[in-house]
Coordinates of C-alpha atoms and ligand atoms in Angstrom, one line a residue:
Chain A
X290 CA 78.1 131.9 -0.6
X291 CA 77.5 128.6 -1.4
X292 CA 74.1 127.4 -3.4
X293 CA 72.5 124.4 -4.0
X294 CA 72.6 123.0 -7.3
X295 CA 69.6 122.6 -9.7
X296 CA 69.7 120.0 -12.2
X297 CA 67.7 119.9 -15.5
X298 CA 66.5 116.5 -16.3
X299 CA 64.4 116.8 -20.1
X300 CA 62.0 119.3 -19.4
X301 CA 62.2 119.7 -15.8
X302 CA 64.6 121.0 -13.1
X303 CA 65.8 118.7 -10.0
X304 CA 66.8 119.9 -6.9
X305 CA 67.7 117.6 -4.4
X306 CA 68.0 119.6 -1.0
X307 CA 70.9 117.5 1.5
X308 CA 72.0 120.2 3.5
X309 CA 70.7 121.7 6.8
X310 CA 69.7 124.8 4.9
X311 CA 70.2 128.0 6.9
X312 CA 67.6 131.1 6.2
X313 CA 69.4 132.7 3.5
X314 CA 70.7 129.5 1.7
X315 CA 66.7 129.0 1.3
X316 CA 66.2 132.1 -0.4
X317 CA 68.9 132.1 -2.9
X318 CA 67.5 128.7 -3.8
X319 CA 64.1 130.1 -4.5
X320 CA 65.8 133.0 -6.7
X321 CA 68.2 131.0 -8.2
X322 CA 65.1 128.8 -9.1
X323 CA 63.4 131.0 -10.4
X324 CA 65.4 132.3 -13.2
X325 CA 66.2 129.1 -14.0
X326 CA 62.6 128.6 -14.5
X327 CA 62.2 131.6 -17.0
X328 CA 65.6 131.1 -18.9
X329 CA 65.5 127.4 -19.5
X330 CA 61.4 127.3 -20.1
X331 CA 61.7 124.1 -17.7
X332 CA 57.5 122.9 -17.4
X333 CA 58.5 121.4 -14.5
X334 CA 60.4 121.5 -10.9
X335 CA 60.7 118.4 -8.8
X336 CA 62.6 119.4 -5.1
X337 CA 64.0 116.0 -3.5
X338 CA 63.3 116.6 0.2
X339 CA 64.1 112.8 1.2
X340 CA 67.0 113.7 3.0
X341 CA 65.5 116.8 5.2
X342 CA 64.9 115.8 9.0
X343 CA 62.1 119.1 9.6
X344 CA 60.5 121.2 7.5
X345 CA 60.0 123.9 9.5
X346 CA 57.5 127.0 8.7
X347 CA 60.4 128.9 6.9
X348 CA 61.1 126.4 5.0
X349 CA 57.7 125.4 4.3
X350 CA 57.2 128.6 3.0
X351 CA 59.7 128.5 0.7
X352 CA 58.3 125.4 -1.0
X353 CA 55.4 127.3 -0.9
X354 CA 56.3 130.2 -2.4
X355 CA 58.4 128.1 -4.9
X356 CA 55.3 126.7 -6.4
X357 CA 53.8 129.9 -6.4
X358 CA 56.1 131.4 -8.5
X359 CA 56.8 128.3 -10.5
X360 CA 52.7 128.1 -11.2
X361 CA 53.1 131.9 -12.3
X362 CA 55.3 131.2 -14.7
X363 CA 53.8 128.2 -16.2
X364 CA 55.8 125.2 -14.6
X365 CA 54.3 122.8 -12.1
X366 CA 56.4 122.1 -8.7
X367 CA 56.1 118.6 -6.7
X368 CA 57.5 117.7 -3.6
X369 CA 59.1 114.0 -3.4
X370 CA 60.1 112.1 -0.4
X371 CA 58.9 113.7 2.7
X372 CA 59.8 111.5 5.6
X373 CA 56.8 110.1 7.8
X374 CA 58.2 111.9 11.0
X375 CA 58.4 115.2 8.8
X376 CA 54.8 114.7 7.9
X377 CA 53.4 114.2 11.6
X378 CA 55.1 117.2 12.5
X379 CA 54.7 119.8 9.9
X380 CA 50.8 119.0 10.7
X381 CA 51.2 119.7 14.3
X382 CA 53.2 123.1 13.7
X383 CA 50.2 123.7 11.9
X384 CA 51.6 124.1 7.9
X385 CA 49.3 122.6 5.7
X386 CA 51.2 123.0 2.4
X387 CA 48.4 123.1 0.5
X388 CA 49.7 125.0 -2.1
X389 CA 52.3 122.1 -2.8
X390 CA 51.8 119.3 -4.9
X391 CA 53.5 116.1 -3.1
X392 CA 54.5 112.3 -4.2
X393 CA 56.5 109.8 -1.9
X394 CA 59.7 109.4 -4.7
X395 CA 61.2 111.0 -7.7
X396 CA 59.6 108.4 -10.3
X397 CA 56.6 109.0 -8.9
X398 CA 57.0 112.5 -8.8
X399 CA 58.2 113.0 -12.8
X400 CA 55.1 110.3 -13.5
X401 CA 53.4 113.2 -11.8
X402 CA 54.7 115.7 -13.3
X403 CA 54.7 113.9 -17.0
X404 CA 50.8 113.0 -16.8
X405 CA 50.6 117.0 -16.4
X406 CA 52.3 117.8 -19.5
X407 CA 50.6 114.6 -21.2
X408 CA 47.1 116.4 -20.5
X409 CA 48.3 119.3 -22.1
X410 CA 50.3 117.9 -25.2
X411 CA 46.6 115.4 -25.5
X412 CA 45.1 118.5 -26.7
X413 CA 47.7 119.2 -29.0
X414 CA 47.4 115.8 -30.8
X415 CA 43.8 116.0 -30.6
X416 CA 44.0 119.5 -32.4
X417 CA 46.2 117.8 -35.0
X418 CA 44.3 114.7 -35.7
Chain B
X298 CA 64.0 116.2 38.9
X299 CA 67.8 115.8 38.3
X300 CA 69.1 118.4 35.4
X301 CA 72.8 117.7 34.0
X302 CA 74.2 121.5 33.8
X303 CA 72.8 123.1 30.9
X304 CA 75.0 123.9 27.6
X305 CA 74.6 127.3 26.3
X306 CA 74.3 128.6 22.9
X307 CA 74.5 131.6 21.3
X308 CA 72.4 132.5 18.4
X309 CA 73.5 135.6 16.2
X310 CA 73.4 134.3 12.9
X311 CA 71.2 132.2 10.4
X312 CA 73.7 129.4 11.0
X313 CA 73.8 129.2 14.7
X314 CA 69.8 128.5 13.9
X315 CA 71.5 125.3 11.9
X316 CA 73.7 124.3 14.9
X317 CA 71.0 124.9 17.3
X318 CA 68.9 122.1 15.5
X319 CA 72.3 119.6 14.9
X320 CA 72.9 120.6 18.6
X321 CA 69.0 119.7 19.8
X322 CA 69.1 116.3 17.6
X323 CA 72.2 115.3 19.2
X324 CA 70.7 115.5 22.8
X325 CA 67.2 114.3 21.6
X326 CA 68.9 111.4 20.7
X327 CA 71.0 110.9 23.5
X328 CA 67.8 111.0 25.6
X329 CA 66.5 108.2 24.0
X330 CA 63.2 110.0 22.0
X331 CA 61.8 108.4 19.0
X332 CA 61.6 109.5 15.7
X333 CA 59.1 111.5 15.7
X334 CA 59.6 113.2 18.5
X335 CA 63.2 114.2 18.0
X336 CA 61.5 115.7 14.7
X337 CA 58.9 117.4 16.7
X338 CA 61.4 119.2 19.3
X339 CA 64.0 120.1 16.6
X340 CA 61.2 121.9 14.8
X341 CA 60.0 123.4 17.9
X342 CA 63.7 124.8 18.5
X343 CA 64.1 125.7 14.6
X344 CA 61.3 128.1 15.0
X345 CA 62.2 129.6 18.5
X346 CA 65.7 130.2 17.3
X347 CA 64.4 132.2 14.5
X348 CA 62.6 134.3 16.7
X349 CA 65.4 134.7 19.1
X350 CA 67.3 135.8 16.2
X351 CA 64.9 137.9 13.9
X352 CA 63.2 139.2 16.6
X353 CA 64.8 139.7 19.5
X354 CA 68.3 141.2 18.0
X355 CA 69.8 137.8 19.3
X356 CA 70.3 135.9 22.2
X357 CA 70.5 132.3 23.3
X358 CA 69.5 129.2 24.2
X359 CA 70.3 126.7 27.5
X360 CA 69.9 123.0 26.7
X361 CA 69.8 120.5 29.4
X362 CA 69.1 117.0 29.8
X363 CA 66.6 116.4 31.9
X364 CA 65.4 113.4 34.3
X365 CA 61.9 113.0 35.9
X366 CA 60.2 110.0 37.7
X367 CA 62.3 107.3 35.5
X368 CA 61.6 109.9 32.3
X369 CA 64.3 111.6 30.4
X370 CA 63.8 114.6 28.8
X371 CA 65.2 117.8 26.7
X372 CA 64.4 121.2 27.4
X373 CA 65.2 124.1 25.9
X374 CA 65.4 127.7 27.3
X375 CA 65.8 130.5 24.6
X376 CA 66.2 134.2 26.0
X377 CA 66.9 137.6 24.6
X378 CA 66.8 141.3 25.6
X379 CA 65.0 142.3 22.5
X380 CA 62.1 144.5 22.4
X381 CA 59.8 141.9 24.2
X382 CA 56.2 141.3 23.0
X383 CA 53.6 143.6 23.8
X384 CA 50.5 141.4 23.4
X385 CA 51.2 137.3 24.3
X386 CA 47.9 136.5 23.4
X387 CA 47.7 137.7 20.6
X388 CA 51.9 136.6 19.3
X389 CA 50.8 133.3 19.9
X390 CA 47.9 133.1 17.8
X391 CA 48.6 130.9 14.5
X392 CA 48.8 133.4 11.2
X393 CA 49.8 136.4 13.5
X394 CA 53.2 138.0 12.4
X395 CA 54.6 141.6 12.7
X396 CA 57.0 140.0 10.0
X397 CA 57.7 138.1 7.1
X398 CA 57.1 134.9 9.1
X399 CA 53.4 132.3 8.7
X400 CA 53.0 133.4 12.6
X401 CA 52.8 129.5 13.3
X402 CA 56.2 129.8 15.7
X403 CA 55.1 130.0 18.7
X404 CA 51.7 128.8 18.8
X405 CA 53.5 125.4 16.6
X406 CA 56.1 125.1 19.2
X407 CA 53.6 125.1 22.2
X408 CA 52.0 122.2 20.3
X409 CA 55.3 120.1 19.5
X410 CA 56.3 120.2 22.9
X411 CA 54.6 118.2 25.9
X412 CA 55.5 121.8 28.6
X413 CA 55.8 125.3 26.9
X414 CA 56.2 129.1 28.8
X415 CA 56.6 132.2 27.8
X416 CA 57.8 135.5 29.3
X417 CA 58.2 138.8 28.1
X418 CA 58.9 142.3 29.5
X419 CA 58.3 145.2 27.0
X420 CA 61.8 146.4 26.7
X421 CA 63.7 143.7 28.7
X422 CA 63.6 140.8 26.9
X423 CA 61.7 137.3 26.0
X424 CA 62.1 134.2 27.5
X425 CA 60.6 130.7 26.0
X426 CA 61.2 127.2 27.7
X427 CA 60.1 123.9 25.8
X428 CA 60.0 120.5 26.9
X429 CA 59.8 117.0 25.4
X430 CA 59.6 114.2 27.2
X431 CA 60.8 110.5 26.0
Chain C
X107 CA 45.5 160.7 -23.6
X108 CA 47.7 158.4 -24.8
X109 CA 46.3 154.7 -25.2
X110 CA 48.1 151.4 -25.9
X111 CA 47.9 149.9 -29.3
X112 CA 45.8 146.6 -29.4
X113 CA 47.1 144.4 -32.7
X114 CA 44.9 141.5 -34.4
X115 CA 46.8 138.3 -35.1
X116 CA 44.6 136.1 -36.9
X117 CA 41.7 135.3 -34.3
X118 CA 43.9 136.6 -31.7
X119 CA 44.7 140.0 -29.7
X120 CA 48.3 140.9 -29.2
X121 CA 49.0 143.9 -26.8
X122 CA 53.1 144.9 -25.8
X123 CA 52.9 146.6 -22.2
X124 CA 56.3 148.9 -23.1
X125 CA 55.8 151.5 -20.7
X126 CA 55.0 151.9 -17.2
X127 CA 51.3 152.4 -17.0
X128 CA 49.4 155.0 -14.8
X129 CA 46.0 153.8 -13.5
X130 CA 44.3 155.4 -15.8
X131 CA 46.1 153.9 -18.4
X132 CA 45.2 151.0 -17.6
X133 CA 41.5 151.0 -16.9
X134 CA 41.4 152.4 -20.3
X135 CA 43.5 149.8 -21.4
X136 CA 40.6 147.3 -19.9
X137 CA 38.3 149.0 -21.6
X138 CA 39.6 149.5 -25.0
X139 CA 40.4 145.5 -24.8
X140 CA 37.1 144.9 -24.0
X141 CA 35.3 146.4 -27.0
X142 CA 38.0 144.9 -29.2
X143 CA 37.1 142.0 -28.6
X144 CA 33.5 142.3 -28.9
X145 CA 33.8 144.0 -31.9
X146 CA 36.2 141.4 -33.9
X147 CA 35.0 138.2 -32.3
X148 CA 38.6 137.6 -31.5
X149 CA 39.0 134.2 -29.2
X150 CA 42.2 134.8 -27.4
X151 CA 44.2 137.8 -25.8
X152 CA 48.0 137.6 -25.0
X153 CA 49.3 140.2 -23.2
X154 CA 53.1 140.3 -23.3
X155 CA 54.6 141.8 -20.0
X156 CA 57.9 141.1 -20.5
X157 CA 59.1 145.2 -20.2
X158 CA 57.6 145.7 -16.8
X159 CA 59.6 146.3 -14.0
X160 CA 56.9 145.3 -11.6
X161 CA 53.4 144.1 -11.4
X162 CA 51.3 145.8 -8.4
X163 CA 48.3 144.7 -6.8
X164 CA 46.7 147.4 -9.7
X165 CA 48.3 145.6 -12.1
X166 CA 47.4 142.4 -11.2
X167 CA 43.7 143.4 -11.1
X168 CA 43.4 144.6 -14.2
X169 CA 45.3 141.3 -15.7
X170 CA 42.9 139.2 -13.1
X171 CA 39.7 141.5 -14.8
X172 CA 40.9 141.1 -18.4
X173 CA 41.2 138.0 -18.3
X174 CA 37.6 137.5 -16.4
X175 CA 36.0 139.7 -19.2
X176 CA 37.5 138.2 -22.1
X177 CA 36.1 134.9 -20.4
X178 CA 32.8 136.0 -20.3
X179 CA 32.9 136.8 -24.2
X180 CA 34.3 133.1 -25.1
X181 CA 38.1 134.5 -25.7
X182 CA 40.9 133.5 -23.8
X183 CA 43.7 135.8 -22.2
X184 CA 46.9 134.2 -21.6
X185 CA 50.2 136.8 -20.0
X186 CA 53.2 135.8 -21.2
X187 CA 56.8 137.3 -20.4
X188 CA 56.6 137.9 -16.5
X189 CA 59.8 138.4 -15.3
X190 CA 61.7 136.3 -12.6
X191 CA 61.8 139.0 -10.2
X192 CA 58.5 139.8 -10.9
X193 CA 56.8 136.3 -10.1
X194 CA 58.9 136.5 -6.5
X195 CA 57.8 139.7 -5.7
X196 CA 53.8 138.8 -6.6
X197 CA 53.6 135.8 -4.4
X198 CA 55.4 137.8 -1.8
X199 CA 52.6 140.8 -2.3
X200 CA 49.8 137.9 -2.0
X201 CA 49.0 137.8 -5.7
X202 CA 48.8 134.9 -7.0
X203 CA 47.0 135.0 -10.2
X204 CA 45.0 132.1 -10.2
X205 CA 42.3 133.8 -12.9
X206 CA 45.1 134.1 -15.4
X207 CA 46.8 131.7 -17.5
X208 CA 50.4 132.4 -18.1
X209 CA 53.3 131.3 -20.5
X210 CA 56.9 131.7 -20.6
X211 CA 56.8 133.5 -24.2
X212 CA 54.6 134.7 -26.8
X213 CA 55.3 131.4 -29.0
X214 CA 54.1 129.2 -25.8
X215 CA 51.3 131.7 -25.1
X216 CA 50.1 131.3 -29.0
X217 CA 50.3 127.2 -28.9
X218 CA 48.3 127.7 -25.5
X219 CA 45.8 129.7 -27.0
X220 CA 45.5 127.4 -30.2
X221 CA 45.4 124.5 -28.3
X222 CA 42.4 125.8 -26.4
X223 CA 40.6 126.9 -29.1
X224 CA 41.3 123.1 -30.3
X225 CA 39.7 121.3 -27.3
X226 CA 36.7 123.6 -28.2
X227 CA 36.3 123.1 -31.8
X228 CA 36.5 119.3 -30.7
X229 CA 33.6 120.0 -27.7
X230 CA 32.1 121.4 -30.4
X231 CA 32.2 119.0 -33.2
X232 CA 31.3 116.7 -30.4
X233 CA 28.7 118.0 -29.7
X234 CA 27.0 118.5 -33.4
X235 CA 28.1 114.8 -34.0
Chain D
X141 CA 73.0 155.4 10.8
X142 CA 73.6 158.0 8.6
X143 CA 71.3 159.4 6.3
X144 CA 71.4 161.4 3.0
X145 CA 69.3 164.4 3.1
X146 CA 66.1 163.1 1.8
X147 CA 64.4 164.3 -1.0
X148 CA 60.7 165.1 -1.1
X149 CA 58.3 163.9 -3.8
X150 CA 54.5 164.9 -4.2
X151 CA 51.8 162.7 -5.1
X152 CA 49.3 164.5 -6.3
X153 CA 48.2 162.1 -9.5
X154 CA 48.5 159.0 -10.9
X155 CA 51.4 160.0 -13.2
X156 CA 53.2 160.8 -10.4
X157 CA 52.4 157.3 -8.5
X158 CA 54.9 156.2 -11.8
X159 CA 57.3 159.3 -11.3
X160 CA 57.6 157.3 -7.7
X161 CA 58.2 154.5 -8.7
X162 CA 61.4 155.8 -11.2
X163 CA 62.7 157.6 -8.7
X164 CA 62.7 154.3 -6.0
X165 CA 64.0 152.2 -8.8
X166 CA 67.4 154.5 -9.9
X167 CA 67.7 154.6 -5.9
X168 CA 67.4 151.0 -5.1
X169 CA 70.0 150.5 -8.0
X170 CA 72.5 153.1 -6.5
X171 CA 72.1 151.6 -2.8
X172 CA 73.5 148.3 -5.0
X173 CA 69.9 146.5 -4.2
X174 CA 69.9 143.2 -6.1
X175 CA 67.0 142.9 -8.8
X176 CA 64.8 140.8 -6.4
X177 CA 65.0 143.5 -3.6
X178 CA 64.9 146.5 -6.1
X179 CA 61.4 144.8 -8.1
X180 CA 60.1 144.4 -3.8
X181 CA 60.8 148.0 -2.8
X182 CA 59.5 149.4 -6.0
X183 CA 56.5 147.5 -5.7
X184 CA 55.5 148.1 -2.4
X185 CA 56.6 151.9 -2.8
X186 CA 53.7 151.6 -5.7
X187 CA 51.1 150.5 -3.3
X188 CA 51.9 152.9 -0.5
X189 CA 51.9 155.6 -2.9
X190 CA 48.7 154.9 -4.7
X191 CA 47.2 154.6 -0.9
X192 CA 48.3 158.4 -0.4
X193 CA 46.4 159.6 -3.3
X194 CA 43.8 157.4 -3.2
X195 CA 42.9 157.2 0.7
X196 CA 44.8 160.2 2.2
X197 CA 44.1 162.6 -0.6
X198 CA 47.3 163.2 -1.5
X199 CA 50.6 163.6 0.3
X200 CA 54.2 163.1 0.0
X201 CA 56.8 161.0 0.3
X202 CA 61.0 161.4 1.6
X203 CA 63.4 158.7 -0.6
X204 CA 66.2 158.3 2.0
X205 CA 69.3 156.8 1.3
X206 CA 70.9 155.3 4.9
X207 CA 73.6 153.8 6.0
X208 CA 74.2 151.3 9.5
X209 CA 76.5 148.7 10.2
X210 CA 78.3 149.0 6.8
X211 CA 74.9 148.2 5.1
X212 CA 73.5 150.6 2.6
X213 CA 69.4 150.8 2.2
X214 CA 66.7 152.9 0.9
X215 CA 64.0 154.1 3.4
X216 CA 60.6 155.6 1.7
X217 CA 58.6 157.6 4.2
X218 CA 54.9 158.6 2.9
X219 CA 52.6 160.9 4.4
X220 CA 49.3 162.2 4.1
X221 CA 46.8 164.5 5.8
X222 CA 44.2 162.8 4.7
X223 CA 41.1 160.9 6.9
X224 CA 43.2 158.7 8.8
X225 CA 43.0 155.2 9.2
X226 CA 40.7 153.6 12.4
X227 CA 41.7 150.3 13.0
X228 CA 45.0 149.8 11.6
X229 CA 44.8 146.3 12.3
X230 CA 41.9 145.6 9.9
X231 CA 43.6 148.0 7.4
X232 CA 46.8 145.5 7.9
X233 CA 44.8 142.3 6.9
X234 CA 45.0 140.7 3.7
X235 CA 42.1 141.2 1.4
X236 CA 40.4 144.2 3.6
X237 CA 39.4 147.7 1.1
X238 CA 37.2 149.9 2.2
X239 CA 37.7 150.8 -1.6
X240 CA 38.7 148.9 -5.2
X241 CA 41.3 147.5 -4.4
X242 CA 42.7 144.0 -3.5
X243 CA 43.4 145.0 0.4
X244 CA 46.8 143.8 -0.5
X245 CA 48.8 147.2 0.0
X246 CA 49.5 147.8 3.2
X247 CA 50.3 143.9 3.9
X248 CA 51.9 143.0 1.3
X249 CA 54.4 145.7 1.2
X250 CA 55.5 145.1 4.8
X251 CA 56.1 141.5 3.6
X252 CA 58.2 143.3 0.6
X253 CA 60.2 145.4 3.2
X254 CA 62.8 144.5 5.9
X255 CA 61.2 147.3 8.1
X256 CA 57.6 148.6 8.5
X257 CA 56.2 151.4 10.7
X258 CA 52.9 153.1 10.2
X259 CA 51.1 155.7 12.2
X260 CA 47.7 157.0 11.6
X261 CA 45.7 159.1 13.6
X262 CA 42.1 159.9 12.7
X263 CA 41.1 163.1 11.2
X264 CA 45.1 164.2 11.4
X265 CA 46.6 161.6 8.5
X266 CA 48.3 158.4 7.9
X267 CA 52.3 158.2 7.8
X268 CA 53.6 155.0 6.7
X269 CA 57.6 154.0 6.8
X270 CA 59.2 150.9 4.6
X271 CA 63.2 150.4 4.9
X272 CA 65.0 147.8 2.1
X273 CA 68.4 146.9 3.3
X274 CA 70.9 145.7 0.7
Ligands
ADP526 N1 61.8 136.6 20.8 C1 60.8 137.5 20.4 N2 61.0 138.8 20.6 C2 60.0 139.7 20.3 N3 58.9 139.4 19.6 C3 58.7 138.1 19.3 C4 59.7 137.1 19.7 N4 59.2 135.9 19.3 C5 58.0 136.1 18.7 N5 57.7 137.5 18.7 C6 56.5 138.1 18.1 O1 55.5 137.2 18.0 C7 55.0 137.1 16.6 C8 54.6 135.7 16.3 O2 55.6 134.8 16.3 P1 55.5 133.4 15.6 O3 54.3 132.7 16.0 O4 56.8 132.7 15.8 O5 55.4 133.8 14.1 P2 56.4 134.4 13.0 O6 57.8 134.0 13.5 O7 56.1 133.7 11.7 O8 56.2 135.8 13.0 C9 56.2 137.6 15.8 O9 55.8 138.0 14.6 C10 56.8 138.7 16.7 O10 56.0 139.9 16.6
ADP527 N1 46.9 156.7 3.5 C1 45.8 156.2 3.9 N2 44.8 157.0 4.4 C2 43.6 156.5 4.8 N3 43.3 155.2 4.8 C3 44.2 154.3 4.2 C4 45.5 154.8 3.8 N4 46.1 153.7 3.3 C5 45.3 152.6 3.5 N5 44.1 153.0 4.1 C6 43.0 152.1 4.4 O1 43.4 150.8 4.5 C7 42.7 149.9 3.6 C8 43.6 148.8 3.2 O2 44.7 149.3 2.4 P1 45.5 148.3 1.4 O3 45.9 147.1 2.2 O4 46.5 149.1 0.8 O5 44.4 147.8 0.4 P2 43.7 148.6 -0.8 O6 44.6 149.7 -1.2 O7 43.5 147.6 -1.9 O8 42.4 149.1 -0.3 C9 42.3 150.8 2.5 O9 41.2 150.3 1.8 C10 41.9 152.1 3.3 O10 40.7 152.0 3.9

């Protein structure tokens, strides 16, 4: 079965999704994720969805469910590039996605994603000094 | 109204629910719909197809291009001789399931489309039409 | 009845889940934890659940309760270790563990504990200055 | 389908809520269950069978291993002859207990399983079934 790739980029993983992704493509991604997740200690997962045309509530449950699991094990998720049209409707099907941290590209989603470390590693220094 | 005759689909596998949306863009398109609502109906058909599929065994859906006072149109007729639903009302409720789903299907697709209808027989089959309008 | 060992690390409590708990188990396991740290003034509690196979809503309760408890008497709890499988198959169940904070391995879990400690000592200092 | 002849456990106590959930796991592995779908059947197996001892007073529960359509699964059937449940629905619902507990059993291991049947009459006992496919 084919899978979509992940890509580690410093401390964080990348995924960008291009592909009309059927049901069990969706799932492998989230488990394939996942272990990435635990083996690599990535802090961070940042999943590209400029190029989806609908989100619909599967899949919106699996980027929900993604940053679930992510948050469990100690890595923050954010969703870039939502299109506008994608937006309008996943509010009308009712999906909410509150669960899902989202920014409109991927440099602002690793700013994102970096200021979250940065609060974290702040302490650190602070500690130190 | 004036319908070009329907193409049928058949829906028995995770990636017919892929073609069904390429299929429903295609002819959203061709209709001349915006955006936004091409988005809308291919959602719409995304989550009926998965219903069609997960819980009614299989099946499949009729799409036609439709034409009404100067408007064109898709709609959209999903059927299957699955178990049928017991209790509309309450299937079409947002956040009721009897599976793994969010339970916004069916209540989401009556709101992305501008018609919706549903029919089920308990032990015969369910039948959903959608339609969006340009 | 058999209990599981609690061990001090510096201002810390260490306890190794190795073996698949019964209930009572671990509501004694709560309980011991409890007056551990009460008695030794201890400021953090990682809980390493890297050897369990699964996590149950029972289990997640009691995590959810220690680390609600250990709150109360000014320690933190952090769980480190959760297998991949194990995150899915929580978020699936409905657990999500918002209570507890989490780190990919005991080294992480330490510099998360230290580093909170930190931020207090500085609230602290801050405010005697 | 066929099915294995199943073999009966009793739960009687909490130690034998984790002799359950052994016996799922070496079972999930020999139906060839992936590690995901063997951590989701042990888990919910743990919360159905802590509901029979807790709630039902006790029961038992049948590991099946089945076959259909070339698919191998595991199918866990627990029963108890305990109180009974009286609205199944509410029991169903996230966060509901008319105990401890989270009120996550009973929902989230449907979520955890491909197939979900339960049965409870008042009085008479609760019988709850949970199928894993591979
Ligand atoms: N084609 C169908 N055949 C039988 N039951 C159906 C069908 N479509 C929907 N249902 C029932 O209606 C419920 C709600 O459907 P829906 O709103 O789409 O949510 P979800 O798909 O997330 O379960 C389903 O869980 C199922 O019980
Ligand atoms: N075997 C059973 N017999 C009687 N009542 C049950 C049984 N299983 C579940 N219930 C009822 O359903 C409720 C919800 O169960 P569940 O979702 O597993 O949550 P919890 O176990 O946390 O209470 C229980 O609190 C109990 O009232």
């Amino acid at each position: 079965m084919e899978r979509i790739p992940i890509l580690a980029m410093g401390k964080a993983l990348l995924i960008t999704i291009q592909v009309d992704m059927h049901d069990r493509l969706a799932l492998a991604l989230e488990e394939d994720l996942t272990n990435r997740i635990a083996s690599t200690g990535a802090r961070g997962v940042l999943i590209d969805i400029s190029s989806l045309e609908i989100v619909d509530s599967f899949i919106g449950r699996m980027l929900d469910n993604i940053a679930a699991v992510s948050r469990v094990l100690d890595a923050e998720t954010v969703v870039v590039g939502m299109r506008p049209a994608v937006a309008i409707t996943l509010v009308e099907l009712g999906l909410s996605l509150t669960g899902v941290k989202t920014a409109l590209n991927v440099e602002r989603g690793m700013a994102l994603l970096r200021s979250q470390c940065a609060t974290r590693r702040g302490t650190h220094d602070h500690r130190r000094g | 109204m004036t319908t070009a005759e329907g193409d049928v689909f058949a829906i028995r596998t995770s990636q017919d629910v892929v073609i069904v949306r390429q299929e429903v863009r295609a002819r959203a398109v061709k209709a001349g719909l915006g955006l936004v609502d091409q988005t809308k109906i291919i959602t719409a058909a995304s989550e009926l197809a998965r219903n069609t599929l997960d819980y009614g065994g299989g099946g499949t859906v009729v799409m036609e291009a439709i034409e009404a006072n100067g408007r064109r149109g898709v709609r959209l007729t999903f059927e299957d001789h699955g178990p049928g639903i017991a209790d509309i009302e309450l299937a079409m409720k947002d956040g009721y399931t009897s599976g793994q789903g969010l339970g916004l299907g069916l209540g989401g697709s009556r709101r992305l489309a501008n018609e919706f209808f549903i029919e089920s027989r308990i032990g015969e089959g369910t039948k959903v039409v959608i339609t969006r309008w340009k």
